[in-house]
mmCIF file of C-alpha atoms in Angstrom:
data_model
loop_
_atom_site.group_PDB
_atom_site.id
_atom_site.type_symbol
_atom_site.label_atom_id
_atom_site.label_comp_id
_atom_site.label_asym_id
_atom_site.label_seq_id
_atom_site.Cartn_x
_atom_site.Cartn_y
_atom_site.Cartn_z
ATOM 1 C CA UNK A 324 -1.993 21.519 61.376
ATOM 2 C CA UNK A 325 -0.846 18.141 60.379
ATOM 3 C CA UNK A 326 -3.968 16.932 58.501
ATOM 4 C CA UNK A 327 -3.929 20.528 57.012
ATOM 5 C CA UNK A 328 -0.455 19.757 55.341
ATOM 6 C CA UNK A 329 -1.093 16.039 54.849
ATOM 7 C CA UNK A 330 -4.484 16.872 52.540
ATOM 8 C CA UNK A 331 -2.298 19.398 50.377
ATOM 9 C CA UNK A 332 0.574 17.401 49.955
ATOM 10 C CA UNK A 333 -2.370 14.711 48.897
ATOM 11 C CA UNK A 334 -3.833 17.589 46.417
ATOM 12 C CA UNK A 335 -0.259 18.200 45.093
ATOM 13 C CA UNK A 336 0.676 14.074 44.284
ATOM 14 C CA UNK A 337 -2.566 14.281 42.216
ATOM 15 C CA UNK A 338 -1.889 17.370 40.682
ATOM 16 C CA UNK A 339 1.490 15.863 39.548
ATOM 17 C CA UNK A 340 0.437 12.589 38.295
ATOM 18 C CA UNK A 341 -2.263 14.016 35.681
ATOM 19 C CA UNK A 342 -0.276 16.344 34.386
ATOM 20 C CA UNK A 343 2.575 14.054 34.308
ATOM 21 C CA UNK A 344 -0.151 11.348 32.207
ATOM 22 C CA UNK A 345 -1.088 14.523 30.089
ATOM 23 C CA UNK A 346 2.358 15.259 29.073
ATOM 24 C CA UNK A 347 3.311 11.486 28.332
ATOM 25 C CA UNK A 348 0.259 11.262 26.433
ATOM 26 C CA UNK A 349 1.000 14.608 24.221
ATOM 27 C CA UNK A 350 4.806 13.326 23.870
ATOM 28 C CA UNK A 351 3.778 9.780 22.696
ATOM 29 C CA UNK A 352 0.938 11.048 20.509
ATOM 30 C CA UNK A 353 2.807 14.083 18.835
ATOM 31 C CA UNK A 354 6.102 11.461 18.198
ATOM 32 C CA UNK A 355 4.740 8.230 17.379
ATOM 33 C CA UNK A 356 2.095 9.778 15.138
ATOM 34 C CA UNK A 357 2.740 12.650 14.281
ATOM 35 C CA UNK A 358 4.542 11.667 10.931
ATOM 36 C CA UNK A 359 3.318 8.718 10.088
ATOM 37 C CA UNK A 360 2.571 8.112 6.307
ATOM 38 C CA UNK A 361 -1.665 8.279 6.852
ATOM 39 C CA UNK A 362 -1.222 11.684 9.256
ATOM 40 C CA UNK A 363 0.894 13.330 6.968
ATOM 41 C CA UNK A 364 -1.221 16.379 5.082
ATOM 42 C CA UNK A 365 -1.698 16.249 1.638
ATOM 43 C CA UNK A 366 -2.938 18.733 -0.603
ATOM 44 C CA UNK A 367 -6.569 17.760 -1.752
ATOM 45 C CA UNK A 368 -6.810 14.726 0.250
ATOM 46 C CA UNK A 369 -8.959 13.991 3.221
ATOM 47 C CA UNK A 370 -8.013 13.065 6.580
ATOM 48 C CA UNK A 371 -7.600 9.723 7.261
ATOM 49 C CA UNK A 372 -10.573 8.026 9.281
ATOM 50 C CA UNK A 373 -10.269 5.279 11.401
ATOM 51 C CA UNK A 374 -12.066 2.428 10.045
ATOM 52 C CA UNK A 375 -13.331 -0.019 12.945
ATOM 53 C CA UNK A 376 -12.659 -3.676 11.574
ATOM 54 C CA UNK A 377 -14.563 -6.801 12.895
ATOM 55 C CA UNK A 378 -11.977 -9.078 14.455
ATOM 56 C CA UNK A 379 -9.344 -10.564 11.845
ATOM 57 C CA UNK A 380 -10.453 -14.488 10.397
ATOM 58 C CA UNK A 381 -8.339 -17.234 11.746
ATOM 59 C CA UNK A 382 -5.202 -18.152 9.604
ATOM 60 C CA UNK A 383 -7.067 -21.956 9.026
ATOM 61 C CA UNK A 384 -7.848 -21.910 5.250
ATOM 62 C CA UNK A 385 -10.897 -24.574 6.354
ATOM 63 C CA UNK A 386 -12.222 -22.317 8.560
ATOM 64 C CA UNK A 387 -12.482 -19.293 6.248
ATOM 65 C CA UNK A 388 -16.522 -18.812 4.915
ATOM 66 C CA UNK A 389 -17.866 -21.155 2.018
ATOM 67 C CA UNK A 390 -18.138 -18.389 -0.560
ATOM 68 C CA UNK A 391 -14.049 -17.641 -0.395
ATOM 69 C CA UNK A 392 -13.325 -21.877 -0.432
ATOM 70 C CA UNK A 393 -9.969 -22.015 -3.075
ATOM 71 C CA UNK A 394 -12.277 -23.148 -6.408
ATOM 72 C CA UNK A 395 -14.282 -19.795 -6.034
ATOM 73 C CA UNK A 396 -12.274 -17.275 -4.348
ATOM 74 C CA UNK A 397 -9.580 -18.132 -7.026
ATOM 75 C CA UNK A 398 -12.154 -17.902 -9.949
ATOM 76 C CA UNK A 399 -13.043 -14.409 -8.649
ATOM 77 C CA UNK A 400 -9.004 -13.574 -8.920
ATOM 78 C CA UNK A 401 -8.094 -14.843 -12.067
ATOM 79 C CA UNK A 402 -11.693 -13.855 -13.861
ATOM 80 C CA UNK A 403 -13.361 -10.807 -12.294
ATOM 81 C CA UNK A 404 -16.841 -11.328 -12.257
ATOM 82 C CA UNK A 405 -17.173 -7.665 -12.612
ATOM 83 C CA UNK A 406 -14.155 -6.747 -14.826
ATOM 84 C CA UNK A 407 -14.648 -2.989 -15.984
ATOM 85 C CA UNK A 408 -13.836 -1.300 -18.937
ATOM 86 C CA UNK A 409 -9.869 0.187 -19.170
ATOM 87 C CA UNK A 410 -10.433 3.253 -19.393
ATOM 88 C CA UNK A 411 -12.476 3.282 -16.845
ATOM 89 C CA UNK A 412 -9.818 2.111 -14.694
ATOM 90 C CA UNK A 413 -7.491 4.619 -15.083
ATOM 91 C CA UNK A 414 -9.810 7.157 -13.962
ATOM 92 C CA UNK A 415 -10.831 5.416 -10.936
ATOM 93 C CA UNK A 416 -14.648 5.965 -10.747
ATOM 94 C CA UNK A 417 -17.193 5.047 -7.827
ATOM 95 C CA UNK A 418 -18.126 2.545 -10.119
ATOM 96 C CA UNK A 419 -15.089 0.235 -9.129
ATOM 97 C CA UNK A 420 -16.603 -0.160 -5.412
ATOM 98 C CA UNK A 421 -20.067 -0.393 -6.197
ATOM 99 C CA UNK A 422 -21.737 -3.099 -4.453
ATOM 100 C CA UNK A 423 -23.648 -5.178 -7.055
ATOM 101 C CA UNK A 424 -24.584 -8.548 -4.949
ATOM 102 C CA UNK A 425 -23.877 -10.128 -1.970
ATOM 103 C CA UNK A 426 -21.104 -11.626 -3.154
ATOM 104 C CA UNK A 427 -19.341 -8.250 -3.703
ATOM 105 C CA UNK A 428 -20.191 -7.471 -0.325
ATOM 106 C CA UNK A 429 -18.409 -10.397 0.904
ATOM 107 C CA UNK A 430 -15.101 -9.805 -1.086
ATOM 108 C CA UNK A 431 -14.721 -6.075 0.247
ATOM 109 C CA UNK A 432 -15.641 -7.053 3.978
ATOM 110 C CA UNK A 433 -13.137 -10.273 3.450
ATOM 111 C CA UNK A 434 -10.463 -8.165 2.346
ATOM 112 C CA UNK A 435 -10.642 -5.543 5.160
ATOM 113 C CA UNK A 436 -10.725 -8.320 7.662
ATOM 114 C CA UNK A 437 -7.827 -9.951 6.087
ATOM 115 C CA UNK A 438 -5.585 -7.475 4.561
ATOM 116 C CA UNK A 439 -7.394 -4.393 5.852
ATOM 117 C CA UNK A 440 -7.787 -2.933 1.898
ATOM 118 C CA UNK A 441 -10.654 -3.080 -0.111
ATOM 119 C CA UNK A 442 -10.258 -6.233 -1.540
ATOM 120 C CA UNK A 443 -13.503 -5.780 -4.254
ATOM 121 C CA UNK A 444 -11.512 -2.548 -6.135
ATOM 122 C CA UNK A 445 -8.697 -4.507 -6.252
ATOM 123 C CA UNK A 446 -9.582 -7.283 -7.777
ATOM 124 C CA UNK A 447 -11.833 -5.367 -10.245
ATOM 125 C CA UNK A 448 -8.264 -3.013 -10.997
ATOM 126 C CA UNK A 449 -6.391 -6.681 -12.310
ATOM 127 C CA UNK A 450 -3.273 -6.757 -12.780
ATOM 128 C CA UNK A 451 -1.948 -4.061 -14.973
ATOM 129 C CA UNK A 452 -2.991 -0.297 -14.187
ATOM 130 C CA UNK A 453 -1.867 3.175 -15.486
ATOM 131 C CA UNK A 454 -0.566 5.323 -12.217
ATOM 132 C CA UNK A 455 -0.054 9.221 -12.329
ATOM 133 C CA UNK A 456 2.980 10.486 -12.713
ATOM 134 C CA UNK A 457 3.759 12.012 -9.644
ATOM 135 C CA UNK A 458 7.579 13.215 -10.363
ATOM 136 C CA UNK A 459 8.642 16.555 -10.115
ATOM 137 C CA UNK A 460 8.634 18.281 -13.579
ATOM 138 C CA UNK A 461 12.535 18.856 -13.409
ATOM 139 C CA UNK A 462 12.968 14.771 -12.687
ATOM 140 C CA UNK A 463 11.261 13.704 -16.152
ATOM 141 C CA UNK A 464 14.217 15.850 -17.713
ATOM 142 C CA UNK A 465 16.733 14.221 -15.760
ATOM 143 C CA UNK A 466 19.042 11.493 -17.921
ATOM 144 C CA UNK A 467 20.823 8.304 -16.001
ATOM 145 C CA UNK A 468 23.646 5.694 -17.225
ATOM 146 C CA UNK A 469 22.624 3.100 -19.297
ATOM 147 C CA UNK A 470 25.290 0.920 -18.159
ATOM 148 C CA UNK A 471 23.698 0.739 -14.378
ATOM 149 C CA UNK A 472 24.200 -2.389 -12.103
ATOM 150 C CA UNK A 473 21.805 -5.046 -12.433
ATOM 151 C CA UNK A 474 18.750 -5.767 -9.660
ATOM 152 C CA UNK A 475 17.497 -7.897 -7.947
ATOM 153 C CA UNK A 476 13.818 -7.604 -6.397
ATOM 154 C CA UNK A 477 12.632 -9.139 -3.552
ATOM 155 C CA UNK A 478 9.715 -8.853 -2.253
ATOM 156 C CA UNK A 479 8.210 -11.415 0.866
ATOM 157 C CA UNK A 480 4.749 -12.364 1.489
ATOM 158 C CA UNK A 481 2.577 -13.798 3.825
ATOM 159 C CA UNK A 482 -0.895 -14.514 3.113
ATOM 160 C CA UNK A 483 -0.944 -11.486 0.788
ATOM 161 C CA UNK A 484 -3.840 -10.615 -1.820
ATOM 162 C CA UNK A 485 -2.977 -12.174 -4.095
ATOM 163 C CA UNK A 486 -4.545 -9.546 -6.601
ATOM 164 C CA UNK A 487 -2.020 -6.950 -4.946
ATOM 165 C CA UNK A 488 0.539 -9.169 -5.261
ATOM 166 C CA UNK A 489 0.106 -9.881 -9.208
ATOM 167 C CA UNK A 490 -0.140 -6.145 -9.400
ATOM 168 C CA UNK A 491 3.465 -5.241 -7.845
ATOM 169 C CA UNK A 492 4.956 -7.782 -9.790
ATOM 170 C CA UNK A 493 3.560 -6.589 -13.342
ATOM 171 C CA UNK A 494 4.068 -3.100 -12.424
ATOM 172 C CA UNK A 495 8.086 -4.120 -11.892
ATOM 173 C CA UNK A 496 7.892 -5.593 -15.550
ATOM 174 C CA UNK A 497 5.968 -2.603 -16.839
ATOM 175 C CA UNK A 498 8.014 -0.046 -15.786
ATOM 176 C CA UNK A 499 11.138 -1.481 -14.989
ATOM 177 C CA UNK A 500 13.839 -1.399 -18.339
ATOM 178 C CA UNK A 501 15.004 -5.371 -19.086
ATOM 179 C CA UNK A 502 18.442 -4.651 -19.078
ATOM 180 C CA UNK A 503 18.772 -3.678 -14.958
ATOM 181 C CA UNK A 504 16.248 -6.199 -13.970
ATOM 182 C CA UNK A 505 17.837 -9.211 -13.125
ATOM 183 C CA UNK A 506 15.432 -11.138 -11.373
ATOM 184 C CA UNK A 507 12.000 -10.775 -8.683
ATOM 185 C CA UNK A 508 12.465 -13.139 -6.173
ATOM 186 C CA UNK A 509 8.876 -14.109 -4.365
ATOM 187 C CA UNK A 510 9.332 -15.463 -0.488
ATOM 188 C CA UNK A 511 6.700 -17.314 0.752
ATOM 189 C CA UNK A 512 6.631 -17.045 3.899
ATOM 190 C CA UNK A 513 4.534 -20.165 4.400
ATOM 191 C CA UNK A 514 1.209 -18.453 3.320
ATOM 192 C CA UNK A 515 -1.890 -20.664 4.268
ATOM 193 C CA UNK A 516 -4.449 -19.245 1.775
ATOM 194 C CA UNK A 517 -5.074 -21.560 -0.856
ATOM 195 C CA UNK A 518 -4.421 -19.164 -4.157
ATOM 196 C CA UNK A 519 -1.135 -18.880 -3.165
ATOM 197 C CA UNK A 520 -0.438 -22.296 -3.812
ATOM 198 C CA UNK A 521 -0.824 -24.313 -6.975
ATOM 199 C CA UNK A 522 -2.289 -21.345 -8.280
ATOM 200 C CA UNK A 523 0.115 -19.123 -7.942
ATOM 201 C CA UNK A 524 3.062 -21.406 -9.314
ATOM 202 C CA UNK A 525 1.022 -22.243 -12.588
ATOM 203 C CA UNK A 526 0.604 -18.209 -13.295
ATOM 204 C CA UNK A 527 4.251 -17.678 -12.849
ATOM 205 C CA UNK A 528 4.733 -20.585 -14.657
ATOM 206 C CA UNK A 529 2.714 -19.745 -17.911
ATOM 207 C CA UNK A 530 3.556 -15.584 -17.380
ATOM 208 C CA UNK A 531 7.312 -14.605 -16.329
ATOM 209 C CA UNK A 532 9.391 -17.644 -17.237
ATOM 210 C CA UNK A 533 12.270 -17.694 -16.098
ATOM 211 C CA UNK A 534 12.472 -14.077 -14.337
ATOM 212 C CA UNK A 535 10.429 -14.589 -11.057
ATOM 213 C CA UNK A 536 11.918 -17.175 -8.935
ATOM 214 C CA UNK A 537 9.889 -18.258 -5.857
ATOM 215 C CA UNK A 538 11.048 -18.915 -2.269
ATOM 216 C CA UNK A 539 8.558 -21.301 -0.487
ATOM 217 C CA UNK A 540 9.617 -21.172 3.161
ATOM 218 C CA UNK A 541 9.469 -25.033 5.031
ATOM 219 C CA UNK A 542 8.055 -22.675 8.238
ATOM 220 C CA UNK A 543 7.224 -19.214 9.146
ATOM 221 C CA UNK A 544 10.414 -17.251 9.568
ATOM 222 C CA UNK A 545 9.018 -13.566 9.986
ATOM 223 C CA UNK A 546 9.766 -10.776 7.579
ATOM 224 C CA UNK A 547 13.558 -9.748 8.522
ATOM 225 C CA UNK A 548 14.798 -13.579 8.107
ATOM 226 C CA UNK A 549 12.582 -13.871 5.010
ATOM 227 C CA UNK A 550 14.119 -10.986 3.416
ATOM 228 C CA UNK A 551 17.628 -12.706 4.489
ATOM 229 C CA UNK A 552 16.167 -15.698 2.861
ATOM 230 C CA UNK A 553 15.573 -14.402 -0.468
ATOM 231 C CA UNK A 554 18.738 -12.042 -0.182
ATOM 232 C CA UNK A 555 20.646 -15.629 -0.005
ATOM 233 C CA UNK A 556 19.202 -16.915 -3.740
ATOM 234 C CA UNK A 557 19.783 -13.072 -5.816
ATOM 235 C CA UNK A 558 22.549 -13.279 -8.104
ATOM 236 C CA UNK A 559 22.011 -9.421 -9.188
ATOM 237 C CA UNK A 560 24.527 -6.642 -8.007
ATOM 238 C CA UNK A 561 21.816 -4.457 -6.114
ATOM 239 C CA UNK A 562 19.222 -6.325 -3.622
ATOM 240 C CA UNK A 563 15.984 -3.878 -4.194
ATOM 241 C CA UNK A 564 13.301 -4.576 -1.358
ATOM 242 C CA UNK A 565 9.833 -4.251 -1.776
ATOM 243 C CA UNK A 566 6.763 -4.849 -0.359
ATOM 244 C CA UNK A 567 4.106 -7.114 -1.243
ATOM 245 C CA UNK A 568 1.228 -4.598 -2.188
ATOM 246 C CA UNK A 569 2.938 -1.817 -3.797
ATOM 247 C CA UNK A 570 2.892 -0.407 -7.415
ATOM 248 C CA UNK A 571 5.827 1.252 -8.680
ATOM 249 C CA UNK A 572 5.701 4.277 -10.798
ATOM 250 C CA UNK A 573 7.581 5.545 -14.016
ATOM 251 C CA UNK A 574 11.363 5.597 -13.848
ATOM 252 C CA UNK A 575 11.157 4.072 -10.212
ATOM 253 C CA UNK A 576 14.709 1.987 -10.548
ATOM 254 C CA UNK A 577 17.630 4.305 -12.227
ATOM 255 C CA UNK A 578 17.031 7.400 -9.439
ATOM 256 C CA UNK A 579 18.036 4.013 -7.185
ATOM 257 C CA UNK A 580 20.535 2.548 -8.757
ATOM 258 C CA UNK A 581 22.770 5.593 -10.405
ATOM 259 C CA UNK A 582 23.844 6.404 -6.715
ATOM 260 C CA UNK A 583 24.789 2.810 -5.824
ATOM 261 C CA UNK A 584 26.690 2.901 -8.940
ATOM 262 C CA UNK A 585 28.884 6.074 -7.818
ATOM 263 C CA UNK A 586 29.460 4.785 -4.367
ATOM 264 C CA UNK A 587 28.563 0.852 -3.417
ATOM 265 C CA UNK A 588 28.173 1.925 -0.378
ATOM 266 C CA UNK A 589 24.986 4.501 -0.719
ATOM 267 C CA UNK A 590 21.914 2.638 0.668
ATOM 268 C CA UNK A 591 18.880 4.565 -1.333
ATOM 269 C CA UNK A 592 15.596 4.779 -0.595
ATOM 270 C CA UNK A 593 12.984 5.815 -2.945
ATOM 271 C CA UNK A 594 9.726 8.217 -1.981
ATOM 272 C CA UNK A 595 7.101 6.767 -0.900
ATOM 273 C CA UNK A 596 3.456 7.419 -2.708
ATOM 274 C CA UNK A 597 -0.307 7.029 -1.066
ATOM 275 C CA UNK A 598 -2.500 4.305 -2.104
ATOM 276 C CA UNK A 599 -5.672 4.901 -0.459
ATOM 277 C CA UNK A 600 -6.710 1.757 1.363
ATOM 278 C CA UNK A 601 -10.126 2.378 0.939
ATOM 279 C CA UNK A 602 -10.418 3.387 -3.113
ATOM 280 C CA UNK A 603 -6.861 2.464 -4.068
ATOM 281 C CA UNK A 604 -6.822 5.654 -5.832
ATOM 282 C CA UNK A 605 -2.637 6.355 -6.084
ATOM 283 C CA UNK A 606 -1.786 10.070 -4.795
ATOM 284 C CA UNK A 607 2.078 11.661 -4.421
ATOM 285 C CA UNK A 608 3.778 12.236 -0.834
ATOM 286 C CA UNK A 609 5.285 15.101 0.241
ATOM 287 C CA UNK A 610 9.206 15.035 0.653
ATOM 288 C CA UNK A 611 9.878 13.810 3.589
ATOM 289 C CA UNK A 612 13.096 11.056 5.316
ATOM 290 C CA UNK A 613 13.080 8.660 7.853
ATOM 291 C CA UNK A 614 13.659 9.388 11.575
ATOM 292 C CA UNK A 615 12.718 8.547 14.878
ATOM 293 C CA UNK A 616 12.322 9.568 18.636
ATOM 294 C CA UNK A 617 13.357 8.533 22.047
ATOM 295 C CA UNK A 618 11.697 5.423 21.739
ATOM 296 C CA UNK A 619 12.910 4.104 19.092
ATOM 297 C CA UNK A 620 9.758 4.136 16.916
ATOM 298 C CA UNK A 621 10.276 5.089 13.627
ATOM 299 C CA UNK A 622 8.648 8.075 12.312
ATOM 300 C CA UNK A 623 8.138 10.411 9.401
ATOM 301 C CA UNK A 624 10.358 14.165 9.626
ATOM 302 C CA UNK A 625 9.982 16.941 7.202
ATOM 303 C CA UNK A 626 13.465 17.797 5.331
ATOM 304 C CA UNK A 627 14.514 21.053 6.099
ATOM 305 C CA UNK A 628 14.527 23.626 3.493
ATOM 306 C CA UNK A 629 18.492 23.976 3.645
ATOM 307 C CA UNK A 630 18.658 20.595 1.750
ATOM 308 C CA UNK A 631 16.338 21.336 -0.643
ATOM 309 C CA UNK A 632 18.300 24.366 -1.682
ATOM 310 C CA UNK A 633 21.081 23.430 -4.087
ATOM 311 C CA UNK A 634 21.300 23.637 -7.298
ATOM 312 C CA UNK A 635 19.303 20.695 -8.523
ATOM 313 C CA UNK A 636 16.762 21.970 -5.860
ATOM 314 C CA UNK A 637 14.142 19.455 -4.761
ATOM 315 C CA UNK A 638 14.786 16.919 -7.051
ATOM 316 C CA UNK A 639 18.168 16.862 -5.461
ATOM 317 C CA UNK A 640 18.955 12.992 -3.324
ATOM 318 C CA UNK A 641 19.252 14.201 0.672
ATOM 319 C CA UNK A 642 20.773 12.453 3.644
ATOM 320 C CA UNK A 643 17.855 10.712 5.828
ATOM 321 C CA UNK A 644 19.237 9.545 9.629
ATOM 322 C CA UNK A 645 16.789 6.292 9.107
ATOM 323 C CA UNK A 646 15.109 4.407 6.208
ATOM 324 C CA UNK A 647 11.820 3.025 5.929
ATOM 325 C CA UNK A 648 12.453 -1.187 6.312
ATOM 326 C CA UNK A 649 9.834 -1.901 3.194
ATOM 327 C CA UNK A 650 11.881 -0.254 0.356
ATOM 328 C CA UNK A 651 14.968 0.062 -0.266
ATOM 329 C CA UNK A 652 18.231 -0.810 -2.316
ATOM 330 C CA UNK A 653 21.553 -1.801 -1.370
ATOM 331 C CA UNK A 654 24.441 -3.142 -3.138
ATOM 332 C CA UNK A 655 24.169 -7.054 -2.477
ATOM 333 C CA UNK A 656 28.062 -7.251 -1.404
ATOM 334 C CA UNK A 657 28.065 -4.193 1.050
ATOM 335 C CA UNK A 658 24.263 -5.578 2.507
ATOM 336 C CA UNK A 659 26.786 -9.539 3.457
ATOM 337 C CA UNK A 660 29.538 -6.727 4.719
ATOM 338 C CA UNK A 661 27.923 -5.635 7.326
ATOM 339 C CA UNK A 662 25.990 -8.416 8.090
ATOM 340 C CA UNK A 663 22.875 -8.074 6.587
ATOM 341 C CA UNK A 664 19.302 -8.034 9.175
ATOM 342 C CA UNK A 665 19.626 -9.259 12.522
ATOM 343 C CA UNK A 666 18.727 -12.434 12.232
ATOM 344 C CA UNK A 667 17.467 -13.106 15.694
ATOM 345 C CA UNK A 668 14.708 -10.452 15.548
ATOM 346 C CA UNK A 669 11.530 -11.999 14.979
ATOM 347 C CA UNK A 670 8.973 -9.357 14.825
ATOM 348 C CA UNK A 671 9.310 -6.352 12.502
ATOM 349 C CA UNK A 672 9.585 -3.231 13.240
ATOM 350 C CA UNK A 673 13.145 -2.580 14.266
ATOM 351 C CA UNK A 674 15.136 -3.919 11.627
ATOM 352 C CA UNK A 675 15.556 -0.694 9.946
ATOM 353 C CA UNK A 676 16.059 1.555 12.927
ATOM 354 C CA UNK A 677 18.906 -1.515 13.096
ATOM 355 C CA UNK A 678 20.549 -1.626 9.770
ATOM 356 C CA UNK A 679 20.272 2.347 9.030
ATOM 357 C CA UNK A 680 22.505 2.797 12.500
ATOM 358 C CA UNK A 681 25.329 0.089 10.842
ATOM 359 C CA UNK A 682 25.112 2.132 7.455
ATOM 360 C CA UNK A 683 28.691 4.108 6.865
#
């Protein structure tokens, strides 16, 4: 009778502890994941595929290959070997991630190692490129102040394309009006590859004058303190965060700023396009805020229709619980107020769960 019992109350501790793993598997896959920006459906586009990557290079600049030494890799940069037409560009054709020699084959698989993009399209894009507009009709009708607080963008990098990089900065100046834009403030975070040295000052130099100031940190400081860094040099009334390979789109800066200007106090936080990692091809987002579950991970939620119901209908700002760390604006006095980022976290990830829960 005994070994009877003991063998089912074996039976029943396994029985538990799968379907415990099942449901703690379901719970972290259905939270963590469920949302995020490459799961979210969109209309038209495919599901996104893992790519398997070979194992990341080493952060040594000596010990990257011969063909991407500075003297060539910059040349490639600067002077696409395989520059296509413009209007070719815009329409994004196969074309732009054709293989034509091995030496296009070892720009794509250096950029996926390295900044896990294709590398090849975007050099061949350069630095300037016409994006959809992806606004709601309603929001191309929509008028703002003219007399809107200035901005200040800052955007940190470490070891960043520096292709993309170019690219976010001349798509601020293209689409950004002169009178609101302040300054771009570049932090280095002490980046090791070698176009983002000399290179990278002299294009600055000879391109944005006075307008782009850049941060070169002594040491590596991690994204929230560089952020804190180049918060510390803006002299602009709104701090506008960015990342470092982003494009922004048509009329990207008053939607941000006209709130701020009502109340100092609004943090705003703009939506957040697709560009495809693998093509680069540049694709709306559905309307969703920030949230986040009992973990603490961040995550995507859908809005719920009640918000999206007034008068000005979807085109209307909404209240999101959390904010997305990469991009965002905040009126430089209020971000000192409360005390800007945590400076003692060192590894992303938190920071905005952080701030968003200090926001009044």
């Amino acid at each position: 009778m005994g070994s009877v019992t003991l063998r089912y109350f074996c039976y029943g501790c396994i029985f538990t502890s799968v379907t415990w793993s099942l449901l703690l598997f379901a719970y972290l896959n259905l939270n963590q994941d469920k949302y995020s920006p490459r799961n979210v459906p969109i209309k038209g586009i495919e599901p996104y595929k893992p790519r398997r990557l070979l194992p990341r290079f080493t952060h040594s600049p000596n010990l990257l290959p011969k063909s991407f030494q500075k003297d060539k890799l910059v040349e490639d940069l600067f002077h696409p070997h395989e520059e296509l037409p413009p209007e070719k560009k815009i329409d994004m054709l196969p074309e732009m991630g054709m293989i034509f020699s091995k030496q296009d084959e070892e720009v794509r698989d250096f950029g996926y190692r390295k900044h896990a993009f294709n590398l090849l399209i975007s050099n061949r894009i350069g630095n300037h490129r016409e994006l959809p507009d992806t606004r709601e009709p309603k929001c191309k009708k929509k008028s703002y102040p003219f007399d809107l607080p200035s901005a200040s963008i800052i955007i940190c990098f470490y070891n960043e394309a520096l292709s993309a990089l170019l690219r976010t900065v001349h798509s601020v100046f293209d689409r950004t009006p002169a009178h609101v834009l302040h300054e771009v403030i570049l932090v280095d975070d002490d980046s090791e590859l070698g176009d983002l040295k000399e290179d990278l000052d002299e294009y600055i130099e000879g391109n944005f004058l006075e307008k782009v100031k850049l941060v070169r940190n002594p040491k590596r400081e991690g994204l929230i303190r560089g952020r804190m860094i180049g918060a510390s040099h803006a002299k602009g009334d709104v701090l506008v965060f960015l990342d470092s390979h982003c494009e922004v789109n048509e009329m990207w800066l008053q939607p941000l700023l006209s709130p701020i200007k009502e109340d100092r106090k609004t943090v705003v936080c703009p939506v957040i396009d697709i560009i495809s990692a693998d093509t680069l091809a540049y694709s709306s987002s559905p309307i969703v805020r920030g949230g986040f579950n009992w973990g603490l991970h961040f995550k995507w939620d859908s809005v719920p229709l009640s918000e999206l119901s007034g008068p000005e209908g979807a085109i209307a700002p909404f209240k999101s619980p959390t904010m997305a760390g990469g991009l965002f604006a905040m009126e430089r006095n209020y971000f000192n107020e409360l005390g800007q980022y945590d400076g003692g976290m060192d590894i992303w990830g938190g920071e905005n769960l952080e701030i968003s829960f200090r926001v009044k």
